[in-house]
Coordinates of C-alpha atoms in Angstrom, one line a residue:
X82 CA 17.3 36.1 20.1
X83 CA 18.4 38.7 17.4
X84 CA 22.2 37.6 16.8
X85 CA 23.8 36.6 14.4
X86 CA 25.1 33.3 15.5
X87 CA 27.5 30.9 13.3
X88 CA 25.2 27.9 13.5
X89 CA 22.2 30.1 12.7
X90 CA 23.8 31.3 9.1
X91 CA 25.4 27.8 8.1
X92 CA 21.8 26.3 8.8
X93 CA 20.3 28.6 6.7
X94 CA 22.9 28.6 4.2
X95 CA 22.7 24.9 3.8
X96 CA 19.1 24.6 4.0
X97 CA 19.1 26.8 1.1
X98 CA 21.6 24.9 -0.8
X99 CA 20.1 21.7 -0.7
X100 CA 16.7 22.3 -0.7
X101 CA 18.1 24.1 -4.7
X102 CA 19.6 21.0 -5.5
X103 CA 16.3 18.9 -4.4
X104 CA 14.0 21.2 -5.9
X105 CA 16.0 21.5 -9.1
X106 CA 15.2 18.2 -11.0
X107 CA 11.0 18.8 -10.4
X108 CA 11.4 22.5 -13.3
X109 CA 13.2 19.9 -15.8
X110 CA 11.5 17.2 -17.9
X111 CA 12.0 13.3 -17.8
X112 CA 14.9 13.8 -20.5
X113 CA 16.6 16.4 -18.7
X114 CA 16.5 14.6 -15.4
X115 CA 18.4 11.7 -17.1
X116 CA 20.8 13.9 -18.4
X117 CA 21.9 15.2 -15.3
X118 CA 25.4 14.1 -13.4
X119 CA 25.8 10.8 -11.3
X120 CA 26.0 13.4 -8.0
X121 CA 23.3 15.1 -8.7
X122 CA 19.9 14.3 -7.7
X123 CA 17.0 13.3 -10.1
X124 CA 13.5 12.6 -8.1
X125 CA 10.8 15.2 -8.9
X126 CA 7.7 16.0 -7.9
X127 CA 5.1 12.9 -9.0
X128 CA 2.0 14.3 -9.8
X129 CA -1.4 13.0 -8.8
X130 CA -3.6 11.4 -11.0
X131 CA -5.2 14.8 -11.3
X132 CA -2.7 16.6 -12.7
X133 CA -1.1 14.3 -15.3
X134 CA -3.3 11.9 -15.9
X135 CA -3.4 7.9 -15.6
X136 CA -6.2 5.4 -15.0
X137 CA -8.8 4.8 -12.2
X138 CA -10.0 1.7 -11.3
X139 CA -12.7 0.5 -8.6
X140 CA -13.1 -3.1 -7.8
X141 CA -15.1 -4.9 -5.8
X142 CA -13.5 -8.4 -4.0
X143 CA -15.9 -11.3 -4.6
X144 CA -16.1 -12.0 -0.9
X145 CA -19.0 -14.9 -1.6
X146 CA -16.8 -16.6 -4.1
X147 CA -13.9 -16.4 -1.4
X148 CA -16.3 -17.8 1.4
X149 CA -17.4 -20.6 -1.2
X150 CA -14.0 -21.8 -2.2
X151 CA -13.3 -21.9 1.9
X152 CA -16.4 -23.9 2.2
X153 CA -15.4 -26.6 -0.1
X154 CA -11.9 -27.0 1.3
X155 CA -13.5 -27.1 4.6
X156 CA -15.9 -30.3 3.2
X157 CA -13.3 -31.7 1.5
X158 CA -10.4 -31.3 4.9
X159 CA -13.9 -33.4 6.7
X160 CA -14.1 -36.2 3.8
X161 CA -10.0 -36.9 3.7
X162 CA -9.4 -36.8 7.8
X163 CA -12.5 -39.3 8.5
X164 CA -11.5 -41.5 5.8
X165 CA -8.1 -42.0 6.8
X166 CA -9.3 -42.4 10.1
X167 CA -11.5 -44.9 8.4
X168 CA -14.6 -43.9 9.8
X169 CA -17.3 -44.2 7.1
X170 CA -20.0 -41.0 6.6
X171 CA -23.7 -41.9 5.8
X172 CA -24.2 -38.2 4.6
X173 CA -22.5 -34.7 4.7
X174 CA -25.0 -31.4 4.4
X175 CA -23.5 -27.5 3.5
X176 CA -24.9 -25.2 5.6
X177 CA -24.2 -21.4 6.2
X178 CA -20.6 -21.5 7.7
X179 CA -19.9 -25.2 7.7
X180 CA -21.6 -28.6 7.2
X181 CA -23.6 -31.4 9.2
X182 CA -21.6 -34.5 9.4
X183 CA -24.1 -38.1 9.1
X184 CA -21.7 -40.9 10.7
X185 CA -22.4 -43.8 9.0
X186 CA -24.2 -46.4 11.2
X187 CA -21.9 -49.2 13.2
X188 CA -19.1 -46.3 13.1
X189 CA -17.4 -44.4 16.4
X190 CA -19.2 -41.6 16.4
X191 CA -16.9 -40.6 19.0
X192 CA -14.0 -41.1 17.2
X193 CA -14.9 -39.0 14.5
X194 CA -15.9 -36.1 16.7
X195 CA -12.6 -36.8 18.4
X196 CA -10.8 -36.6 14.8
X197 CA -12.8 -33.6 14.1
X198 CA -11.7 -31.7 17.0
X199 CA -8.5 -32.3 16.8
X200 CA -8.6 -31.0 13.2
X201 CA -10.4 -27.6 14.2
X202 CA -7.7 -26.9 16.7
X203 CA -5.1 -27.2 14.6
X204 CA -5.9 -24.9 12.4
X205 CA -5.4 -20.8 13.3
X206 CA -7.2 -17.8 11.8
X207 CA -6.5 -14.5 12.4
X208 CA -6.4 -13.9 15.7
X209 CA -4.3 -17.0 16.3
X210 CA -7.7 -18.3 17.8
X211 CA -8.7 -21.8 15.9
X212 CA -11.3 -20.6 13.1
X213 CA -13.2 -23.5 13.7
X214 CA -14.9 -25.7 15.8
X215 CA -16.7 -29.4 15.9
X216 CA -20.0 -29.5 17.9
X217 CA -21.8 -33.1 18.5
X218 CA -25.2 -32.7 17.2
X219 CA -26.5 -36.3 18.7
X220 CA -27.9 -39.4 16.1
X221 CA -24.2 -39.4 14.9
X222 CA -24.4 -36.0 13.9
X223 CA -21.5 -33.8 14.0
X224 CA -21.2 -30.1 13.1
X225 CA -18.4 -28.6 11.4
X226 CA -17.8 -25.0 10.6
X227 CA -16.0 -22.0 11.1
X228 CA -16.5 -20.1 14.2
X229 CA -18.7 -16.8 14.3
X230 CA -15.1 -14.6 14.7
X231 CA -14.1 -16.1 12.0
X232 CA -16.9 -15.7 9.5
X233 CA -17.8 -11.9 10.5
X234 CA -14.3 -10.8 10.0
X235 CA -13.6 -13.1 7.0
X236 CA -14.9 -10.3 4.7
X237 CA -12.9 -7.5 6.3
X238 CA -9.9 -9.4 6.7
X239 CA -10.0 -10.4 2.6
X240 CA -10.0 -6.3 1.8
X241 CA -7.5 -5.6 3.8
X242 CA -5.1 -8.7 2.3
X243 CA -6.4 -7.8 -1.5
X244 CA -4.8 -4.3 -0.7
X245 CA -1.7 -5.2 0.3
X246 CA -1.4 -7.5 -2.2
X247 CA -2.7 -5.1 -4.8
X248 CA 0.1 -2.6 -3.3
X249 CA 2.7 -5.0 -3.3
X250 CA 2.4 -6.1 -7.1
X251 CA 2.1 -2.7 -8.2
X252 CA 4.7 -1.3 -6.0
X253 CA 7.5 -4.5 -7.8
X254 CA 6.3 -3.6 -11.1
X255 CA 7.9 -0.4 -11.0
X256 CA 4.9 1.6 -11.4
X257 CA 5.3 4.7 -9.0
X258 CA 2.4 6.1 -6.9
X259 CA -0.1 4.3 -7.2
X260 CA -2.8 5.0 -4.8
X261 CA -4.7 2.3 -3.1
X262 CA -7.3 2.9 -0.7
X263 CA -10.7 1.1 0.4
X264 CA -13.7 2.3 -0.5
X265 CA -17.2 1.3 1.4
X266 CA -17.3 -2.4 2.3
X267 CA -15.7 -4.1 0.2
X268 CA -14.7 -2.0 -2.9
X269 CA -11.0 -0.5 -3.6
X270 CA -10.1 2.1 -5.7
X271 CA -7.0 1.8 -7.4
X272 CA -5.5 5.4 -9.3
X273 CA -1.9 5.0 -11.4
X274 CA -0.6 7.7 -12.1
X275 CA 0.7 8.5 -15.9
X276 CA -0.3 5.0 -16.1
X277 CA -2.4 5.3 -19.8
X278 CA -3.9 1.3 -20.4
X279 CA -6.0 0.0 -17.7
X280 CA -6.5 -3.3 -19.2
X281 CA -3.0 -3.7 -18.5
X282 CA -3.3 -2.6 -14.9
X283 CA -6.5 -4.7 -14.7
X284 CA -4.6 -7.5 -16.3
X285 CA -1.6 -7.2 -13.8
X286 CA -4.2 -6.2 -10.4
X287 CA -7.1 -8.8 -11.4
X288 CA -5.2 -11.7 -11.2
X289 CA -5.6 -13.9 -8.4
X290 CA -2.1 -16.0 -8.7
X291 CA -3.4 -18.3 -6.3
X292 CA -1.1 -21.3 -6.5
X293 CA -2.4 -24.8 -5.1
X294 CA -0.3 -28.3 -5.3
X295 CA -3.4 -31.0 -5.2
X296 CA -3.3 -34.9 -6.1
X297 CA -4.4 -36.1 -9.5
X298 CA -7.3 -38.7 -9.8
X299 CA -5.3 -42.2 -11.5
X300 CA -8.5 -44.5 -11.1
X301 CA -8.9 -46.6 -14.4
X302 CA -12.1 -44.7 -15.2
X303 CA -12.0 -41.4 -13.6
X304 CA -11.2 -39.2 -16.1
X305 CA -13.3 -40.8 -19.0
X306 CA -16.3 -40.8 -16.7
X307 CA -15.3 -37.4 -15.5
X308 CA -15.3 -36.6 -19.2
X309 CA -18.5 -37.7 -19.8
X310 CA -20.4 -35.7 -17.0
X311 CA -19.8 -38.0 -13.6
X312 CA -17.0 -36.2 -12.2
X313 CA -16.5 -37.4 -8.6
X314 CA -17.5 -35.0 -5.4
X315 CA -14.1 -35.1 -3.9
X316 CA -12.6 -34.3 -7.5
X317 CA -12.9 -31.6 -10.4
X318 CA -11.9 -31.4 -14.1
X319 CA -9.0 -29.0 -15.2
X320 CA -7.0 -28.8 -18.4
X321 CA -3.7 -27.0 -19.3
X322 CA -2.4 -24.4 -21.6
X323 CA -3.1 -27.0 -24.2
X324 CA -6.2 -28.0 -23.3
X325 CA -5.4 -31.6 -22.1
X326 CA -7.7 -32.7 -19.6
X327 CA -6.6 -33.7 -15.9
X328 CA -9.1 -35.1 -13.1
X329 CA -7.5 -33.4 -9.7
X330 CA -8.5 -34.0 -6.2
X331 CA -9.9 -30.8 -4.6
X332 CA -8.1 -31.0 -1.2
X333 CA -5.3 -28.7 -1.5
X334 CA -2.1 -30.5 0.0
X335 CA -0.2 -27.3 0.1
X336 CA -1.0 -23.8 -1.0
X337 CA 0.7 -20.6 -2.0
X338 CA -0.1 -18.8 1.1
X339 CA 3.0 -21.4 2.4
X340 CA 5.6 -19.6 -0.2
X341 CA 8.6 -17.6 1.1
X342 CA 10.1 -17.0 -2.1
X343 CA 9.5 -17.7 -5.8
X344 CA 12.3 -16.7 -8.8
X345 CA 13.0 -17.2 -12.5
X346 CA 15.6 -20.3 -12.9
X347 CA 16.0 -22.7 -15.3
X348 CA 15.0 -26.6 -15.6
X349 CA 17.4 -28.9 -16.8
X350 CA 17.1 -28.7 -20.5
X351 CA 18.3 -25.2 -20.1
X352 CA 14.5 -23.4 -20.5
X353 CA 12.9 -20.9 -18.1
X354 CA 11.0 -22.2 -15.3
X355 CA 10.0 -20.8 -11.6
X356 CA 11.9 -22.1 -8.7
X357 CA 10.1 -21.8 -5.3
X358 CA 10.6 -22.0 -1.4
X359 CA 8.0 -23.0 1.1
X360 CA 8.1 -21.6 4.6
X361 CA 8.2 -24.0 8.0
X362 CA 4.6 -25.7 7.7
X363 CA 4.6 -26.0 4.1
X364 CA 7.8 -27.6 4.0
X365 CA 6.7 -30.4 6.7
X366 CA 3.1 -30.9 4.7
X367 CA 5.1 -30.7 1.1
X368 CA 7.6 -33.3 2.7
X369 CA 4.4 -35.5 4.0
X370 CA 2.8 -35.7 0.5
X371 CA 5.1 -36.6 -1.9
X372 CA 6.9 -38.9 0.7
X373 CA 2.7 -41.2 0.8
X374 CA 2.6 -40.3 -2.7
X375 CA 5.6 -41.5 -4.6
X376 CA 4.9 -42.9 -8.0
X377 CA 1.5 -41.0 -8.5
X378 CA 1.0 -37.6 -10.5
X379 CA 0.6 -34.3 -8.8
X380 CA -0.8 -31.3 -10.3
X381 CA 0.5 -27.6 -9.9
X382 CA -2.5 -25.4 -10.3
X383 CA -2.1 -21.5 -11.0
X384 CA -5.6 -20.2 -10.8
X385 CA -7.8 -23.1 -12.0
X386 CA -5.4 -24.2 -14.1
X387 CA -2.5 -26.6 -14.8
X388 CA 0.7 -26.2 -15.0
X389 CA 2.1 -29.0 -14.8
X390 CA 1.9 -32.6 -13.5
X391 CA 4.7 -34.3 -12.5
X392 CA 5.1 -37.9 -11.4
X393 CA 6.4 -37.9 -7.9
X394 CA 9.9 -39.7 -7.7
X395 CA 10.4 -39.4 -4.0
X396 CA 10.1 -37.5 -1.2
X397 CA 10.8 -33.8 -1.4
X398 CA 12.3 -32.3 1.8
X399 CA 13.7 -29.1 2.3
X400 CA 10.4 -27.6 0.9
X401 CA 12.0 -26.4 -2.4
X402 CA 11.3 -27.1 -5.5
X403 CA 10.9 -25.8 -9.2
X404 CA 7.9 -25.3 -11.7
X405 CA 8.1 -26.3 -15.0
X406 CA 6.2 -25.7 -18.1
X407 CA 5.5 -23.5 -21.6
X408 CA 7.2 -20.5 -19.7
X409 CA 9.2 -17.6 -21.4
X410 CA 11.5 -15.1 -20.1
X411 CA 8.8 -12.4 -20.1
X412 CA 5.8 -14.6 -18.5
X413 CA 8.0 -16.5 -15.9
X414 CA 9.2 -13.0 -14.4
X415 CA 5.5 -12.0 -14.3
X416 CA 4.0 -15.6 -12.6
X417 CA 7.0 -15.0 -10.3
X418 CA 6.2 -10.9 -9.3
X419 CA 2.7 -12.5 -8.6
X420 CA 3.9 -15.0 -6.7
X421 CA 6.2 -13.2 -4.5
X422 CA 3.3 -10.3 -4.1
X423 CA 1.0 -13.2 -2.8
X424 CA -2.0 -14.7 -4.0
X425 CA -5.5 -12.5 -3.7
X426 CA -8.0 -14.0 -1.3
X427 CA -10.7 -13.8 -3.5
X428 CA -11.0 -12.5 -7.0
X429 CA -11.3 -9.0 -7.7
X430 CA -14.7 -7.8 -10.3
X431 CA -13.6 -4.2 -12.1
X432 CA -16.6 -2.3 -11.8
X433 CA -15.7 0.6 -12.7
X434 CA -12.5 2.1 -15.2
X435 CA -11.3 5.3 -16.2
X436 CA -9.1 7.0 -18.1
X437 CA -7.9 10.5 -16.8
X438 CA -6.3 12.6 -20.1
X439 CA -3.1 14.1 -20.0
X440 CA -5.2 17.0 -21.4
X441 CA -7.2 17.6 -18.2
X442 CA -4.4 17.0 -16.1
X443 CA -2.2 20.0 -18.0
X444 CA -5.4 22.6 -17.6
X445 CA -5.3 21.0 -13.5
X446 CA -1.2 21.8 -13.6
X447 CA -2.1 25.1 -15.1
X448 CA -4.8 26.3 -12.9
X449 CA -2.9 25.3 -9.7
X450 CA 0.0 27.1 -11.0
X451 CA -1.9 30.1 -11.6
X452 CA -3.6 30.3 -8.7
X453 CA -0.4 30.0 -6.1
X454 CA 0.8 32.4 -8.3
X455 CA -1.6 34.8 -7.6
X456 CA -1.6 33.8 -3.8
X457 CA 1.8 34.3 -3.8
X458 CA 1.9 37.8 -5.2
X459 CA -1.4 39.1 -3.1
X460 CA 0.7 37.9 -0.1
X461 CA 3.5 39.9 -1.1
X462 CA 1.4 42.7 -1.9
X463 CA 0.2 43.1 1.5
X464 CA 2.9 42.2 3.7
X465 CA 5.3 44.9 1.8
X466 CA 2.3 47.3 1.9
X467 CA 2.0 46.7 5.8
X468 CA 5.2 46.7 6.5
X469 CA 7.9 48.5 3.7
X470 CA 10.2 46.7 1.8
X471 CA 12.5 45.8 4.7
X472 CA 10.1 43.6 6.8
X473 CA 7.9 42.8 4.2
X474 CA 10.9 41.7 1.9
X475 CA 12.3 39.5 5.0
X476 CA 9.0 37.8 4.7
X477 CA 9.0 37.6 0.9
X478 CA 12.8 36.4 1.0
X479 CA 11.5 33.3 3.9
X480 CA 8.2 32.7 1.6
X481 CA 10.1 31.9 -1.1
X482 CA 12.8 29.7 1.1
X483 CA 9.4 27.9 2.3
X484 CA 7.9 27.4 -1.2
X485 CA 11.7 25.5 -2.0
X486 CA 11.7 23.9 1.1
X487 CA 8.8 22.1 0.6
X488 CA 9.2 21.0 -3.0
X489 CA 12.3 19.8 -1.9
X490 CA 11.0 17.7 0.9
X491 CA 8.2 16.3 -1.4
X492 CA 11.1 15.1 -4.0
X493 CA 12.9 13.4 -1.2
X494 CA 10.0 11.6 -0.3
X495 CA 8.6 10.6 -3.1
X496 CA 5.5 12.1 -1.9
X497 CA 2.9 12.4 -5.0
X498 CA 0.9 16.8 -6.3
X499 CA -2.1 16.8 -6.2
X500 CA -5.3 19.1 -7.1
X501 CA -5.9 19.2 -2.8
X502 CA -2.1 19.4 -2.4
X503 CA -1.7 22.9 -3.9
X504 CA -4.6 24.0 -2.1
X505 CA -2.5 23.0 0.7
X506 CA 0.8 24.5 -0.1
X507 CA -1.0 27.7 -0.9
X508 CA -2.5 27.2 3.3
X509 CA 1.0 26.9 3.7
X510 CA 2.1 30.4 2.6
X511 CA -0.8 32.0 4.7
X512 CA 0.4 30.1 7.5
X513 CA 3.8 30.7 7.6
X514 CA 3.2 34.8 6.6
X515 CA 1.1 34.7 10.1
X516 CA 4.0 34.1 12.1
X517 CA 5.5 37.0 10.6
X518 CA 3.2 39.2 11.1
X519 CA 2.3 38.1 14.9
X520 CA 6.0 38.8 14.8
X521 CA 6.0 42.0 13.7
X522 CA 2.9 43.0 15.1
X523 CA 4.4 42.7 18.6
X524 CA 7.9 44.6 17.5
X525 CA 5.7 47.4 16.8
X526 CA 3.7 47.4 19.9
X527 CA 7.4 46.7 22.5
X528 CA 8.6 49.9 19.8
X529 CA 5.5 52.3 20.9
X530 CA 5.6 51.7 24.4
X531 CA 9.6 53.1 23.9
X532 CA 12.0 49.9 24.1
X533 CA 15.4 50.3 21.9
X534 CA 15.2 48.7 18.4
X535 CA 16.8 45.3 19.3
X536 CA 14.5 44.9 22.9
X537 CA 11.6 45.6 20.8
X538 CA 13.1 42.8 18.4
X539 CA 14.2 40.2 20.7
X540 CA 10.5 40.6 22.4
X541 CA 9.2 40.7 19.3
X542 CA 10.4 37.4 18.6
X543 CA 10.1 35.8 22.4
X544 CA 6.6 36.6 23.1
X545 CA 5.1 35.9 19.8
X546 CA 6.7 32.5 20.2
X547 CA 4.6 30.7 22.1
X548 CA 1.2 31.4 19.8
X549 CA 2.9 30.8 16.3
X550 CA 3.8 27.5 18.0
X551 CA 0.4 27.1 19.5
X552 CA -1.3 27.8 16.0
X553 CA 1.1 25.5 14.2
X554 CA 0.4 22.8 16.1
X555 CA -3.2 22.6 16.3
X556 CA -2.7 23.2 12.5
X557 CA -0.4 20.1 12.5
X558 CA -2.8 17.8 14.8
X559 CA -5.6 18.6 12.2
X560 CA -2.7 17.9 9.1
X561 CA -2.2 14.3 11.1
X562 CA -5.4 13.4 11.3
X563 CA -6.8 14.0 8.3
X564 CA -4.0 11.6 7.1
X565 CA -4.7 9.3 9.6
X566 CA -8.1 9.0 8.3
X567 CA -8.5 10.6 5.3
X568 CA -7.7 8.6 1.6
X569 CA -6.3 10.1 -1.2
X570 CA -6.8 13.5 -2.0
X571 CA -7.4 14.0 1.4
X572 CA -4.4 12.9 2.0
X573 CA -2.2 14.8 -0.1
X574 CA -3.8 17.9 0.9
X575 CA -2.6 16.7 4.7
X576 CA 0.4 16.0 3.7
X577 CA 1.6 19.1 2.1
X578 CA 0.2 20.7 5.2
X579 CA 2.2 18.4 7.4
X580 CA 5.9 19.6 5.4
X581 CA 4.4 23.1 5.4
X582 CA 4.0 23.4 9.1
X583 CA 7.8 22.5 9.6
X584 CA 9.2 24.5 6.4
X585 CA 7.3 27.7 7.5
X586 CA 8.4 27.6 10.9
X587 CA 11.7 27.4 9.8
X588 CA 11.4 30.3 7.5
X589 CA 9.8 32.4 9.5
X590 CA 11.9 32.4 12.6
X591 CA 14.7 31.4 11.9
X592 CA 15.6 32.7 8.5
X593 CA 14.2 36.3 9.9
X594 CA 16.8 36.2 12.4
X595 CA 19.5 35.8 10.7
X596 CA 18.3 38.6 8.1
X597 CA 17.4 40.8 10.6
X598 CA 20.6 40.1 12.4
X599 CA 22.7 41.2 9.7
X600 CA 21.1 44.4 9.1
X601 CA 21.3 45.2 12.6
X602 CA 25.3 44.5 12.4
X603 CA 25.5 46.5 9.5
X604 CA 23.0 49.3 9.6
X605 CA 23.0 50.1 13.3
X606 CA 19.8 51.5 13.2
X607 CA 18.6 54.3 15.9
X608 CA 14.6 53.2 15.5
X609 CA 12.3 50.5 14.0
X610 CA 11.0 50.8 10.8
X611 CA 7.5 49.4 11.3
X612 CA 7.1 51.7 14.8
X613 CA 5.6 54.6 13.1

């Protein structure tokens, strides 16, 4: 194994070069970065909210709210499909998870259950199971509600979407790092990084951008009996920007969940408005309404309120179309980064916000570089002490490849520092000195018992192979799993664990190779060093 083979040098060589050029930008500030040439590369470290400060936040999604708004479309999906199959309802009771359907008397009770069913198998949750289900209650009673999959994982399923849609908002806005994970239940935390206003975070995270196209109310006296108190079951009372007041049906024709694709345009008189595109099944329903509807107002709804309410012309096909309104430049690329990050499935309540000081997160900087420092140096100390400045310094010479190795690899990746992620690169150091001194260790021991100076190295080498890949790997296993399951800090930590394992193996075999197999070309020795 101790050769000095082409390959072997040009690896190392390289491995060196680039992991400079990668590690380079992380020693220079923000302005210096910018300044450097086209070729060269500019990604630093990111540092974790701990280390250079930013803003927490923990929210908590409103899953009861979210079950409530379902509850209502569910009533009002019931009160549309029976009346166009003109089957009149004597009553129609909430309960928990759906509502009791009264048929009126003299009407097919059949028929309704028939419609009913029909309606609860077209619709899909989750598991692509129906989410509901219609159960004849006898005396014309029918029983409408979601099924018991659907309303245990209902709360489960919103925390996972919020975060995703939390990530994805974030993640277009150009804000880098940001840490997401769930916490308990149905709380998520929410850390950004060098990020200094959390009202603006909460304003850009807390919205729910959920986009609804529903039919406005055009009875003579609807909206001026609305306005006085008597607003309708099957309708509510929204205004817009302006405050103008607009009676709206509550059954949602189509919804944003249906969008593919929203993007600043322009309407005709040359202002900026928000041109959209609806997938398959929103097409076909957004085709269906305005082609029974032509002639009447619709209203585009952003989060309880109007945008705007057009007067259907026609049919709309294709399942394109374009929002107009009071929009600017500035607000119609924000609507459509909400838009295209998707709508939250229930709002989110801040219950907690904090801002993390670039002050504390200088002192964190400064502690963690003083204490790899020191770990750094102690290792140095001893492996020198235990084994002279030739072996020792081979180790020193791969520690300090590793240590570039692995700030390079964290640049490339974008990976974020933190507090837990020094602690882990200064695991890494110990680790990867370990395998030089099982190394070593068993040189000395093959250079007792009287082998030549390269059989004692080449045995040193082969037999301590198989336990410094053993101890790595449970090492790695460990690394994986706590990333696997751990959040956050936790994860860093695993993750500079993870790079660490592969960095220090490579510096600690493979650099000591080829080091070791230039001094034997050129100094020939007659006996190991470390023997006596």
């Amino acid at each position: 194994m101790i050769q000095l083979a082409r390959w072997k040098v040009v690896l190392v060589v390289l491995s060196l070069v680039i992991g400079l050029l990668l590690a380079f930008p992380s020693m220079l500030s923000q302005e210096q970065r910018d300044a450097l040439p086209g070729w060269l590369p500019k990604n630093g470290l990111n540092l974790g909210l701990d280390l250079q400060g930013g803003s927490y936040l923990l929210l908590e999604v409103d899953v009861p709210e979210m079950r409530e708004k379902r509850l209502t479309n569910l009533m009002e999906d019931v009160r549309v499909t029976l009346r166009e199959e003109q089957i009149n309802i004597a009553s129609m009771q909430r309960e928990a998870g759906g509502v009791v359907v009264t048929v009126a008397e003299g009407a097919s009770y059949d028929a309704a259950f028939n419609a009913l069913r029909t309606m609860a198998q077209q619709g899909a949750g989750a598991t692509g199971q129906p989410d509901r289900v219609a159960t004849k209650l006898g005396g014309g009673r029918i029983r409408y509600a979601f099924t018991d999959v659907a309303l245990n994982s209902m709360g489960a399923t919103a925390v996972d979407q919020s975060i995703e849609v939390v990530r994805r908002r974030l993640d277009s806005s150009g804000t880098k790092e940001i840490s997401i994970t769930r916490q308990g239940a149905d709380r998520i935390v929410v850390q950004a990084p060098g990020q200094s206003d959390p009202a603006e975070l909460e304003r850009l995270v807390g919205r729910t951008a959920q986009l609804t196209f529903q039919m406005v109310d055009t009875s003579p006296t609807g909206l001026n009996d609305a306005l006085a108190g008597r607003v309708p079951p099957d309708a509510q009372l929204l205004t817009d920007d302006l405050g103008t007041p607009y009676l709206v049906k509550k059954r949602i024709l189509v919804s944003g969940e249906n969008l593919t694709r929203a993007g600043v345009g322009t309407d005709q008189n040359q202002r900026p408005a928000i041109d959209f595109q609806f997938d398959g099944q929103g097409a076909r329903r957004f085709g269906e309404a305005t082609a029974q509807n032509i002639g009447k107002p619709f209203a585009i709804i952003l989060d309880g309120q109007v945008i705007s309410a057009p007067t259907i012309q026609g049919a709309i096909a294709g399942g394109s179309g374009q929002i107009t309104g009071s929009f600017t430049i500035a607000s119609a690329s924000e609507l459509v980064n909400l838009l295209n990050g998707g709508a939250l499935p229930a709002p989110l309540n801040v219950e907690e916000r904090r801002v993390v000081t670039a002050e504390l997160g200088a002192d964190a900087v400064s502690a963690g570089m003083i204490s790899t420092v020191i770990g750094f140096i102690l290792i140095c100390v001893f492996m020198i002490g235990a084994y002279g400045f030739l072996f020792g310094g081979v180790s020193v010479l791969g520690l300090m490849l590793n240590g570039i190795l692995i700030i390079a690899a964290m640049s490339l990746f974008g990976a974020t520092l933190t507090l837990p992620g020094i602690a882990g690169l200064v695991l890494t150091f110990a680790v990867a000195v370990d395998a030089n001194v099982l190394i070593f260790e068993r040189m000395r021991d093959e250079a007792r018992a009287g082998r030549s100076v390269i059989a004692s190295m080449d045995a040193g080498f082969n037999k301590a192979m198989g336990t410094i890949i053993d101890a790595n790997l449970t090492t790695l296993v460990a690394a994986l799993i706590m990333f696997m399951f751990g959040a956050g800090p936790v994860r860093g930590f695993a993750w500079t664990l993870t790079i660490g394992v592969f960095t220090s193996m490579f510096s600690s075999v493979m650099v000591a190779q080829v080091l070791f197999g230039y001094w034997l070309k050129v100094a020939k020795p007659k006996k190991l060093p470390i023997a006596e």
